PDB file of C-alpha atoms in Angstrom:
ATOM      1  CA  MET K  16     -45.669   7.360 -20.784  1.00  0.00           C
ATOM      2  CA  ASN K  17     -42.577   5.441 -21.886  1.00  0.00           C
ATOM      3  CA  ARG K  18     -40.716   8.677 -22.597  1.00  0.00           C
ATOM      4  CA  ARG K  19     -41.430   9.992 -19.134  1.00  0.00           C
ATOM      5  CA  ARG K  20     -40.225   6.770 -17.591  1.00  0.00           C
ATOM      6  CA  ALA K  21     -37.092   6.841 -19.741  1.00  0.00           C
ATOM      7  CA  LEU K  22     -36.357  10.481 -18.835  1.00  0.00           C
ATOM      8  CA  TRP K  23     -36.964   9.703 -15.170  1.00  0.00           C
ATOM      9  CA  GLY K  24     -34.525   6.734 -15.404  1.00  0.00           C
ATOM     10  CA  ILE K  25     -31.885   8.880 -17.100  1.00  0.00           C
ATOM     11  CA  ALA K  26     -32.259  11.608 -14.472  1.00  0.00           C
ATOM     12  CA  LEU K  27     -32.056   9.055 -11.667  1.00  0.00           C
ATOM     13  CA  PHE K  28     -28.993   7.375 -13.213  1.00  0.00           C
ATOM     14  CA  THR K  29     -27.234  10.725 -13.729  1.00  0.00           C
ATOM     15  CA  GLY K  30     -28.066  11.894 -10.216  1.00  0.00           C
ATOM     16  CA  SER K  31     -26.779   8.719  -8.616  1.00  0.00           C
ATOM     17  CA  GLY K  32     -23.577   8.996 -10.669  1.00  0.00           C
ATOM     18  CA  LEU K  33     -23.065  12.561  -9.443  1.00  0.00           C
ATOM     19  CA  VAL K  34     -23.672  11.559  -5.833  1.00  0.00           C
ATOM     20  CA  LEU K  35     -21.229   8.636  -6.042  1.00  0.00           C
ATOM     21  CA  GLY K  36     -18.648  10.744  -7.863  1.00  0.00           C
ATOM     22  CA  GLY K  37     -18.993  13.518  -5.309  1.00  0.00           C
ATOM     23  CA  SER K  38     -18.560  11.160  -2.376  1.00  0.00           C
ATOM     24  CA  THR K  39     -15.468   9.634  -4.014  1.00  0.00           C
ATOM     25  CA  TRP K  40     -14.053  13.091  -4.662  1.00  0.00           C
ATOM     26  CA  PHE K  41     -14.735  14.148  -1.076  1.00  0.00           C
ATOM     27  CA  ALA K  42     -13.106  11.001   0.331  1.00  0.00           C
ATOM     28  CA  ARG K  43     -10.008  11.601  -1.766  1.00  0.00           C
ATOM     29  CA  TYR K  44      -9.571  15.349  -1.259  1.00  0.00           C
ATOM     30  CA  LYS K  45     -10.730  15.802   2.324  1.00  0.00           C
ATOM     31  CA  THR K  46      -8.239  16.956   4.940  1.00  0.00           C
ATOM     32  CA  PRO K  47      -6.303  13.838   6.006  1.00  0.00           C
ATOM     33  CA  ASP K  48      -6.580  12.650   9.602  1.00  0.00           C
ATOM     34  CA  LEU K  49      -2.843  12.649  10.281  1.00  0.00           C
ATOM     35  CA  ASP K  50      -3.388  11.998  13.981  1.00  0.00           C
ATOM     36  CA  TYR K  51      -4.711   8.560  12.965  1.00  0.00           C
ATOM     37  CA  LEU K  52      -1.305   7.688  11.497  1.00  0.00           C
ATOM     38  CA  SER K  53       0.570   8.699  14.635  1.00  0.00           C
ATOM     39  CA  ALA K  54      -1.936   6.951  16.918  1.00  0.00           C
ATOM     40  CA  HIS K  55      -1.788   3.694  14.941  1.00  0.00           C
ATOM     41  CA  LYS K  56       1.978   3.308  14.687  1.00  0.00           C
ATOM     42  CA  PRO K  57       1.816  -0.316  16.016  1.00  0.00           C
ATOM     43  CA  LEU K  58      -0.474  -1.179  13.076  1.00  0.00           C
ATOM     44  CA  LEU K  59       1.978   0.483  10.707  1.00  0.00           C
ATOM     45  CA  ALA K  60       4.826  -1.537  12.256  1.00  0.00           C
ATOM     46  CA  ALA K  61       2.853  -4.791  11.910  1.00  0.00           C
ATOM     47  CA  LEU K  62       2.096  -4.034   8.252  1.00  0.00           C
ATOM     48  CA  ALA K  63       5.747  -3.289   7.473  1.00  0.00           C
ATOM     49  CA  GLU K  64       6.888  -6.420   9.314  1.00  0.00           C
ATOM     50  CA  THR K  65       4.408  -8.499   7.313  1.00  0.00           C
ATOM     51  CA  MET K  66       6.003  -7.159   4.138  1.00  0.00           C
ATOM     52  CA  LEU K  67       9.591  -7.724   5.260  1.00  0.00           C
ATOM     53  CA  PRO K  68       9.677 -10.060   8.272  1.00  0.00           C
ATOM     54  CA  ALA K  69      12.783 -10.778  10.290  1.00  0.00           C
ATOM     55  CA  THR K  70      14.378 -14.059   9.193  1.00  0.00           C
ATOM     56  CA  ASP K  71      18.120 -14.661   9.052  1.00  0.00           C
ATOM     57  CA  THR K  72      18.282 -10.953   8.141  1.00  0.00           C
ATOM     58  CA  PRO K  73      16.734  -8.100  10.141  1.00  0.00           C
ATOM     59  CA  GLY K  74      13.110  -7.229   9.427  1.00  0.00           C
ATOM     60  CA  ALA K  75      11.379  -3.955   8.699  1.00  0.00           C
ATOM     61  CA  ILE K  76      10.974  -3.039  12.365  1.00  0.00           C
ATOM     62  CA  ASP K  77      14.690  -3.604  13.013  1.00  0.00           C
ATOM     63  CA  ALA K  78      15.494  -1.248  10.127  1.00  0.00           C
ATOM     64  CA  GLY K  79      13.207   1.515  11.437  1.00  0.00           C
ATOM     65  CA  VAL K  80      10.800   1.288   8.501  1.00  0.00           C
ATOM     66  CA  PRO K  81       7.646   2.276  10.475  1.00  0.00           C
ATOM     67  CA  ASP K  82       9.273   5.588  11.449  1.00  0.00           C
ATOM     68  CA  PHE K  83      10.348   6.125   7.837  1.00  0.00           C
ATOM     69  CA  ILE K  84       6.841   5.470   6.495  1.00  0.00           C
ATOM     70  CA  LEU K  85       5.263   7.719   9.107  1.00  0.00           C
ATOM     71  CA  LYS K  86       7.696  10.562   8.415  1.00  0.00           C
ATOM     72  CA  SER K  87       7.322  10.156   4.639  1.00  0.00           C
ATOM     73  CA  LEU K  88       3.545  10.234   4.825  1.00  0.00           C
ATOM     74  CA  LEU K  89       3.389  13.169   7.235  1.00  0.00           C
ATOM     75  CA  GLU K  90       5.977  15.348   5.513  1.00  0.00           C
ATOM     76  CA  ASN K  91       6.232  14.354   1.861  1.00  0.00           C
ATOM     77  CA  ALA K  92       3.019  12.726   0.656  1.00  0.00           C
ATOM     78  CA  ALA K  93       0.180  14.507  -1.097  1.00  0.00           C
ATOM     79  CA  PRO K  94      -3.139  14.675   0.766  1.00  0.00           C
ATOM     80  CA  THR K  95      -4.689  12.202  -1.689  1.00  0.00           C
ATOM     81  CA  THR K  96      -1.933   9.683  -0.943  1.00  0.00           C
ATOM     82  CA  GLN K  97      -2.297  10.277   2.797  1.00  0.00           C
ATOM     83  CA  ASN K  98      -6.061   9.678   2.573  1.00  0.00           C
ATOM     84  CA  ARG K  99      -5.583   6.525   0.496  1.00  0.00           C
ATOM     85  CA  PHE K 100      -3.037   5.170   2.977  1.00  0.00           C
ATOM     86  CA  ILE K 101      -5.207   5.951   6.014  1.00  0.00           C
ATOM     87  CA  ASP K 102      -8.247   4.377   4.329  1.00  0.00           C
ATOM     88  CA  GLY K 103      -6.134   1.314   3.521  1.00  0.00           C
ATOM     89  CA  MET K 104      -5.028   0.958   7.134  1.00  0.00           C
ATOM     90  CA  LYS K 105      -8.653   1.174   8.254  1.00  0.00           C
ATOM     91  CA  ALA K 106      -9.658  -1.398   5.634  1.00  0.00           C
ATOM     92  CA  ILE K 107      -6.918  -3.804   6.808  1.00  0.00           C
ATOM     93  CA  ASP K 108      -8.149  -3.555  10.392  1.00  0.00           C
ATOM     94  CA  ALA K 109     -11.767  -3.998   9.274  1.00  0.00           C
ATOM     95  CA  ARG K 110     -10.895  -7.057   7.157  1.00  0.00           C
ATOM     96  CA  SER K 111      -8.995  -8.751   9.989  1.00  0.00           C
ATOM     97  CA  THR K 112     -11.853  -7.985  12.399  1.00  0.00           C
ATOM     98  CA  ASP K 113     -14.364  -9.489   9.957  1.00  0.00           C
ATOM     99  CA  GLN K 114     -12.267 -12.596   9.290  1.00  0.00           C
ATOM    100  CA  TYR K 115     -10.760 -13.330  12.695  1.00  0.00           C
ATOM    101  CA  ASN K 116     -12.629 -11.120  15.197  1.00  0.00           C
ATOM    102  CA  LYS K 117      -9.294  -9.517  16.103  1.00  0.00           C
ATOM    103  CA  ARG K 118      -7.493  -6.365  15.116  1.00  0.00           C
ATOM    104  CA  TYR K 119      -4.612  -6.831  12.676  1.00  0.00           C
ATOM    105  CA  THR K 120      -1.986  -6.304  15.385  1.00  0.00           C
ATOM    106  CA  GLU K 121      -3.570  -9.058  17.521  1.00  0.00           C
ATOM    107  CA  CYS K 122      -3.664 -11.650  14.719  1.00  0.00           C
ATOM    108  CA  SER K 123      -1.070 -14.401  14.350  1.00  0.00           C
ATOM    109  CA  ARG K 124       1.571 -14.202  11.620  1.00  0.00           C
ATOM    110  CA  MET K 125      -0.375 -16.616   9.397  1.00  0.00           C
ATOM    111  CA  GLN K 126      -3.600 -14.646   9.836  1.00  0.00           C
ATOM    112  CA  GLN K 127      -1.806 -11.394   9.018  1.00  0.00           C
ATOM    113  CA  ASP K 128      -0.364 -12.992   5.881  1.00  0.00           C
ATOM    114  CA  ALA K 129      -3.836 -14.173   4.819  1.00  0.00           C
ATOM    115  CA  VAL K 130      -5.322 -10.706   5.262  1.00  0.00           C
ATOM    116  CA  MET K 131      -2.415  -9.116   3.394  1.00  0.00           C
ATOM    117  CA  ARG K 132      -2.772 -11.580   0.499  1.00  0.00           C
ATOM    118  CA  THR K 133      -6.355 -10.445  -0.083  1.00  0.00           C
ATOM    119  CA  PHE K 134      -5.149  -6.861  -0.434  1.00  0.00           C
ATOM    120  CA  GLU K 135      -2.337  -8.016  -2.698  1.00  0.00           C
ATOM    121  CA  ALA K 136      -4.847  -9.796  -4.947  1.00  0.00           C
ATOM    122  CA  ASP K 137      -6.954  -6.623  -5.135  1.00  0.00           C
ATOM    123  CA  ALA K 138      -3.890  -4.616  -6.202  1.00  0.00           C
ATOM    124  CA  LEU K 139      -2.849  -6.964  -9.019  1.00  0.00           C
ATOM    125  CA  PRO K 140      -3.286  -5.429 -12.471  1.00  0.00           C
ATOM    126  CA  ARG K 141      -6.085  -6.825 -14.599  1.00  0.00           C
ATOM    127  CA  SER K 142      -5.181  -8.654 -17.792  1.00  0.00           C
ATOM    128  CA  GLY K 143      -6.581  -8.321 -21.283  1.00  0.00           C
ATOM    129  CA  PHE K 144      -7.375  -5.248 -23.344  1.00  0.00           C
ATOM    130  CA  LEU K 145     -10.184  -3.973 -21.119  1.00  0.00           C
ATOM    131  CA  GLY K 146      -8.123  -4.782 -18.037  1.00  0.00           C
ATOM    132  CA  LYS K 147      -5.267  -2.612 -19.297  1.00  0.00           C
ATOM    133  CA  ILE K 148      -7.643   0.269 -19.872  1.00  0.00           C
ATOM    134  CA  GLU K 149      -9.132  -0.216 -16.409  1.00  0.00           C
ATOM    135  CA  ASN K 150      -5.630  -0.269 -14.881  1.00  0.00           C
ATOM    136  CA  ARG K 151      -4.677   3.006 -16.581  1.00  0.00           C
ATOM    137  CA  VAL K 152      -7.894   4.732 -15.596  1.00  0.00           C
ATOM    138  CA  GLN K 153      -7.639   3.520 -12.002  1.00  0.00           C
ATOM    139  CA  LYS K 154      -4.027   4.621 -11.694  1.00  0.00           C
ATOM    140  CA  LYS K 155      -4.713   7.994 -13.301  1.00  0.00           C
ATOM    141  CA  VAL K 156      -7.952   8.765 -11.455  1.00  0.00           C
ATOM    142  CA  LEU K 157      -7.680   6.859  -8.182  1.00  0.00           C
ATOM    143  CA  GLY K 158      -3.893   6.541  -7.860  1.00  0.00           C
ATOM    144  CA  GLU K 159      -1.921   3.566  -6.619  1.00  0.00           C
ATOM    145  CA  PRO K 160      -3.761   0.977  -4.501  1.00  0.00           C
ATOM    146  CA  PHE K 161      -2.979   0.831  -0.779  1.00  0.00           C
ATOM    147  CA  PHE K 162      -0.993  -2.412  -1.084  1.00  0.00           C
ATOM    148  CA  THR K 163       1.281  -0.909  -3.736  1.00  0.00           C
ATOM    149  CA  LEU K 164       1.849   2.214  -1.630  1.00  0.00           C
ATOM    150  CA  LEU K 165       2.672   0.115   1.437  1.00  0.00           C
ATOM    151  CA  LYS K 166       5.040  -2.095  -0.515  1.00  0.00           C
ATOM    152  CA  ASN K 167       6.845   0.863  -2.097  1.00  0.00           C
ATOM    153  CA  TYR K 168       7.269   2.726   1.192  1.00  0.00           C
ATOM    154  CA  THR K 169       8.394  -0.431   3.017  1.00  0.00           C
ATOM    155  CA  CYS K 170      10.988  -1.428   0.415  1.00  0.00           C
ATOM    156  CA  LEU K 171      12.298   2.122   0.063  1.00  0.00           C
ATOM    157  CA  GLY K 172      12.602   2.515   3.820  1.00  0.00           C
ATOM    158  CA  TYR K 173      14.237  -0.871   4.298  1.00  0.00           C
ATOM    159  CA  TYR K 174      16.795  -0.797   1.494  1.00  0.00           C
ATOM    160  CA  THR K 175      17.870   2.788   2.164  1.00  0.00           C
ATOM    161  CA  SER K 176      18.434   2.134   5.867  1.00  0.00           C
ATOM    162  CA  MET K 177      21.836   1.146   7.211  1.00  0.00           C
ATOM    163  CA  VAL K 178      20.522  -2.195   8.459  1.00  0.00           C
ATOM    164  CA  GLY K 179      18.801  -3.043   5.177  1.00  0.00           C
ATOM    165  CA  ALA K 180      21.712  -1.981   2.976  1.00  0.00           C
ATOM    166  CA  THR K 181      24.400  -3.746   4.997  1.00  0.00           C
ATOM    167  CA  GLN K 182      22.621  -6.838   6.368  1.00  0.00           C
ATOM    168  CA  GLY K 183      19.553  -7.268   4.169  1.00  0.00           C
ATOM    169  CA  ILE K 184      21.528  -7.259   0.935  1.00  0.00           C
ATOM    170  CA  ALA K 185      25.209  -7.788   0.140  1.00  0.00           C
ATOM    171  CA  TYR K 186      27.395  -4.792   0.863  1.00  0.00           C
ATOM    172  CA  SER K 187      31.077  -4.132   0.473  1.00  0.00           C
ATOM    173  CA  LEU K 188      32.304  -0.797   1.827  1.00  0.00           C
ATOM    174  CA  VAL K 189      35.562  -0.958  -0.109  1.00  0.00           C
ATOM    175  CA  PRO K 190      35.111  -3.237  -3.085  1.00  0.00           C
ATOM    176  CA  GLY K 191      38.804  -3.140  -4.006  1.00  0.00           C
ATOM    177  CA  ARG K 192      38.599  -2.804  -7.760  1.00  0.00           C
ATOM    178  CA  PHE K 193      36.021  -2.499 -10.491  1.00  0.00           C
ATOM    179  CA  ALA K 194      34.825  -5.765 -11.943  1.00  0.00           C
ATOM    180  CA  GLY K 195      32.126  -5.268 -14.559  1.00  0.00           C
ATOM    181  CA  CYS K 196      30.869  -8.842 -14.545  1.00  0.00           C
ATOM    182  CA  ILE K 197      31.063 -11.089 -11.506  1.00  0.00           C
ATOM    183  CA  ALA K 198      29.561 -14.550 -11.439  1.00  0.00           C
ATOM    184  CA  MET K 199      27.023 -14.891  -8.638  1.00  0.00           C
ATOM    185  CA  THR K 200      27.071 -17.885  -6.358  1.00  0.00           C
ATOM    186  CA  ALA K 201      24.001 -19.863  -5.357  1.00  0.00           C
ATOM    187  CA  GLY K 202      22.009 -18.145  -2.594  1.00  0.00           C
ATOM    188  CA  GLN K 203      23.963 -14.894  -2.879  1.00  0.00           C
ATOM    189  CA  LYS K 204      22.144 -11.673  -1.908  1.00  0.00           C
ATOM    190  CA  SER K 205      21.681  -8.728  -4.254  1.00  0.00           C
ATOM    191  CA  TRP K 206      24.305  -6.024  -4.052  1.00  0.00           C
ATOM    192  CA  ALA K 207      23.699  -2.707  -2.321  1.00  0.00           C
ATOM    193  CA  THR K 208      26.567  -1.091  -4.221  1.00  0.00           C
ATOM    194  CA  LYS K 209      26.775  -0.992  -7.984  1.00  0.00           C
TER     195      LYS K 209
END
């Protein structure tokens, strides 16, 4: 009797693992809903602006980052990355609806920051020996988390744009001469040219 129960438990455990693995595989490798990205461009703009808001320098929207992210995802990203990004956008909207009963684009700046911080905390690497193993497995099997993808696309789009390279960071079109080591002043921006 105990053997039958044990075999039944093993079969049930294995079957549930296959079902969960299959659903994860399907979610990752299904055909991406690229129309969702185009239809939710205001959400994409709000996410990019949360990452790099306009202060004394132009923000992500001023630099055209939402268009850059959209074009990069539609034309250059793998289907797994597209699916992960779309699922992340849906999760952001669901989290803001759960917390504030509003869509992410309707939330205030502070509410958007709070929602984004929860996704940032989820994307932080785990510490310790087992945490390092978990991080490697997650990155290898699941890929980068949504927050990391959003941050990478936003920074790349911003700092390669004309606005970001000339106004967001220090830029000198004609530096004059080569100086290998220049002392930085307090509050000075990073250099766009090296």
